[in-house]
Coordinates of C-alpha atoms in Angstrom, one line a residue:
M1 CA 32.9 65.7 98.8
A2 CA 33.2 64.1 102.2
T3 CA 30.9 61.2 103.0
T4 CA 29.5 59.6 106.1
P5 CA 27.7 56.2 106.3
E6 CA 24.1 55.9 107.4
S7 CA 22.8 52.4 108.2
T8 CA 19.3 51.1 108.1
P9 CA 18.2 47.4 108.4
G10 CA 19.4 45.6 105.3
T11 CA 20.9 48.6 103.6
T12 CA 23.9 50.8 103.6
C13 CA 23.6 54.4 102.6
V14 CA 26.3 57.0 102.0
R15 CA 25.2 60.6 102.5
S16 CA 27.3 63.4 100.9
I17 CA 28.5 66.3 103.0
P18 CA 29.7 69.3 101.1
R19 CA 33.0 70.7 102.2
P20 CA 33.0 74.3 103.4
R21 CA 33.7 76.6 100.5
R22 CA 37.0 78.4 100.5
R23 CA 36.1 82.0 99.7
R24 CA 38.7 84.5 98.5
H25 CA 39.0 88.2 99.4
W26 CA 37.5 90.2 96.5
K27 CA 40.6 92.4 96.2
T28 CA 43.6 90.5 97.4
G29 CA 42.5 87.0 96.2
R30 CA 43.6 85.4 99.5
V31 CA 41.6 82.5 101.0
M32 CA 39.2 83.8 103.6
H33 CA 38.8 81.8 106.8
D34 CA 35.4 81.1 108.4
D35 CA 36.4 82.8 111.7
P36 CA 37.2 86.5 111.7
A37 CA 39.7 86.0 114.5
R38 CA 40.9 83.3 117.0
I39 CA 40.6 84.6 120.5
E40 CA 42.0 82.6 123.4
P41 CA 42.7 83.5 127.1
L42 CA 46.4 83.8 128.1
A43 CA 47.7 82.0 131.2
S44 CA 49.7 85.0 132.4
A45 CA 50.5 88.6 131.5
P46 CA 53.0 89.1 128.7
D47 CA 56.6 90.0 129.8
R48 CA 56.5 93.2 127.7
Q49 CA 53.4 95.3 127.5
P50 CA 52.2 98.9 127.5
V51 CA 51.1 100.6 130.7
I52 CA 48.0 98.7 132.0
E53 CA 46.3 100.5 134.8
H54 CA 44.9 97.5 136.6
P55 CA 47.4 95.2 138.3
R56 CA 45.1 92.1 137.8
A57 CA 43.9 92.7 134.2
W58 CA 42.5 89.8 132.1
Y59 CA 44.6 88.9 129.0
V60 CA 43.7 87.2 125.8
S61 CA 45.5 86.6 122.5
I62 CA 44.0 87.6 119.1
D63 CA 45.0 86.0 115.9
T64 CA 43.4 87.8 113.0
T65 CA 42.3 86.2 109.7
S66 CA 41.3 87.5 106.3
Q67 CA 37.7 86.9 107.2
G68 CA 37.8 90.0 109.4
E69 CA 39.0 92.3 106.6
S70 CA 37.0 95.3 105.4
R71 CA 35.3 95.0 102.0
S72 CA 36.7 98.4 101.0
V73 CA 40.2 98.5 102.4
A74 CA 42.7 95.6 102.9
H75 CA 42.8 95.8 106.7
I76 CA 40.8 94.5 109.6
S77 CA 37.3 96.1 109.8
N78 CA 36.6 98.4 112.6
I79 CA 33.6 96.2 113.4
E80 CA 35.9 93.4 114.3
Y81 CA 37.4 95.4 117.2
V82 CA 33.9 95.6 118.7
R83 CA 33.6 91.8 118.5
W84 CA 37.0 91.5 120.3
L85 CA 35.8 93.8 123.1
D86 CA 32.6 91.8 123.6
R87 CA 34.4 88.4 123.4
A88 CA 37.1 89.4 125.8
A89 CA 34.5 90.6 128.3
E90 CA 32.6 87.3 127.9
L91 CA 35.8 85.2 128.5
H92 CA 36.6 87.3 131.6
L93 CA 33.2 86.6 133.1
D94 CA 33.5 82.9 132.1
H95 CA 36.8 82.8 134.0
L96 CA 35.1 84.3 137.1
G97 CA 32.3 81.7 136.9
W98 CA 29.5 83.8 135.3
T99 CA 29.1 82.2 131.9
R100 CA 26.2 83.3 129.7
Q101 CA 24.4 80.1 130.6
A102 CA 24.8 80.9 134.3
M103 CA 23.6 84.4 133.8
L104 CA 20.6 83.3 131.9
A105 CA 19.8 80.8 134.6
S106 CA 19.9 83.6 137.1
G107 CA 17.5 85.7 135.0
R108 CA 20.0 88.5 134.3
M109 CA 22.4 89.5 131.6
W110 CA 25.0 92.2 130.9
F111 CA 24.2 94.5 127.9
V112 CA 26.4 97.1 126.2
A113 CA 25.1 100.6 126.6
R114 CA 28.1 102.5 125.1
H115 CA 31.4 101.9 123.4
E116 CA 34.1 104.5 123.3
I117 CA 36.8 103.3 120.9
D118 CA 40.1 104.9 119.7
Y119 CA 41.6 103.2 116.7
R120 CA 45.3 104.0 116.9
A121 CA 46.8 101.8 114.2
E122 CA 45.8 99.5 111.3
V123 CA 45.6 95.8 111.8
H124 CA 45.9 93.3 109.0
A125 CA 45.1 89.6 108.5
D126 CA 47.4 87.0 110.0
E127 CA 48.6 89.2 112.8
H128 CA 49.0 88.3 116.4
L129 CA 47.7 90.8 119.0
V130 CA 47.3 90.9 122.8
L131 CA 44.3 92.3 124.6
A132 CA 44.1 93.4 128.3
T133 CA 40.7 94.2 129.8
W134 CA 39.6 95.1 133.3
V135 CA 36.7 96.7 135.2
R136 CA 37.4 100.3 136.0
D137 CA 34.3 101.3 137.9
L138 CA 31.2 99.6 139.3
K139 CA 28.1 101.5 140.3
R140 CA 24.9 99.7 141.2
A141 CA 23.9 98.2 137.9
K142 CA 26.5 99.8 135.6
S143 CA 30.1 99.0 135.0
W144 CA 32.8 100.7 132.9
R145 CA 35.3 98.2 131.4
D146 CA 38.6 99.4 129.9
T147 CA 40.5 97.6 127.2
V148 CA 43.9 98.0 125.5
I149 CA 44.9 96.0 122.4
W150 CA 48.4 96.0 121.1
R151 CA 50.9 94.4 118.7
P152 CA 53.6 92.7 120.8
S153 CA 57.2 93.7 120.7
T154 CA 59.3 92.1 117.9
Q155 CA 62.6 90.2 118.1
N156 CA 64.2 93.4 116.9
G157 CA 63.5 95.0 120.2
E158 CA 60.7 97.3 119.1
E159 CA 58.3 98.3 121.8
P160 CA 54.7 97.0 121.8
T161 CA 52.4 99.1 119.6
I162 CA 49.0 100.0 120.8
V163 CA 46.4 99.6 118.1
C164 CA 43.2 100.3 120.0
T165 CA 42.0 101.6 123.4
A166 CA 38.4 101.4 124.5
S167 CA 36.0 102.0 127.3
T168 CA 32.6 100.1 127.4
L169 CA 29.6 100.9 129.6
W170 CA 27.9 97.6 130.6
V171 CA 24.5 97.5 132.3
Q172 CA 23.2 94.4 134.1
V173 CA 19.5 93.9 133.2
D174 CA 16.8 91.8 134.8
L175 CA 15.6 89.6 131.9
E176 CA 12.0 89.5 133.2
S177 CA 11.4 93.2 134.0
R178 CA 13.9 94.4 131.3
R179 CA 15.1 96.9 133.8
P180 CA 18.6 97.5 135.2
C181 CA 19.3 95.5 138.4
R182 CA 22.0 95.8 141.0
V183 CA 25.1 93.7 140.8
D184 CA 25.1 91.3 143.8
P185 CA 28.0 91.7 146.3
E186 CA 29.7 88.4 145.3
M187 CA 29.9 89.4 141.6
A188 CA 31.0 92.9 142.6
V189 CA 34.0 91.5 144.5
A190 CA 34.9 89.0 141.8
L191 CA 34.9 91.7 139.1
D192 CA 37.6 93.5 141.1
P193 CA 37.0 97.0 139.9
L194 CA 40.0 99.4 139.8
Q195 CA 37.8 101.9 141.7
P196 CA 36.1 100.4 144.8
P197 CA 32.3 100.0 144.2
R198 CA 30.0 102.5 145.8
S199 CA 27.1 101.8 148.0
P200 CA 24.0 100.7 146.0
S201 CA 21.2 103.3 145.4
T202 CA 17.6 102.8 146.1
G203 CA 16.8 103.8 142.5
V204 CA 18.0 100.4 141.1
E205 CA 16.1 97.2 141.9
P206 CA 18.0 94.0 142.9
C207 CA 17.9 91.0 140.6
M208 CA 15.2 88.6 141.6

């Protein structure tokens, strides 16, 4: 048990703090970490990578842990891939200056309307992956974001192995009216869609 002192006038008290429990995978017996994966932005694009359509894609690294493994098969759960997609998109917006706190303060937020995911290879615990994501298309309140996740090339000269490709439809919503609202021009430019944004339609209200 870890301890931390708490002081009151004339007394000294020590409060016990339980250490986090080290859980083990039910099948493999390996210690399971609290975080399903460690996801961090990359400072630059990797030297060797698969074909990435956008010349200015956003890159992150993913280090998997046993916490993300499926309960039925000893590989990373398909659900974790969805978490990676969401987190990478969030980090991209953070980098552009639209953190979730900033979005909330502006009264709007991006919501996922659809995921289209192709699982192309298994991923296991303690693997290092790279993810590239970019905005493909921006129409009024909706945005399609594409993502590629791969296992980097090895020292043996093997080419990168794509483990997942995905397309996600995001919709910007006004948090008061709960209706889709147009992306403002500043954000549209910063998102740098692969396909130039089209003129806004009168059928979608601006964010207030």
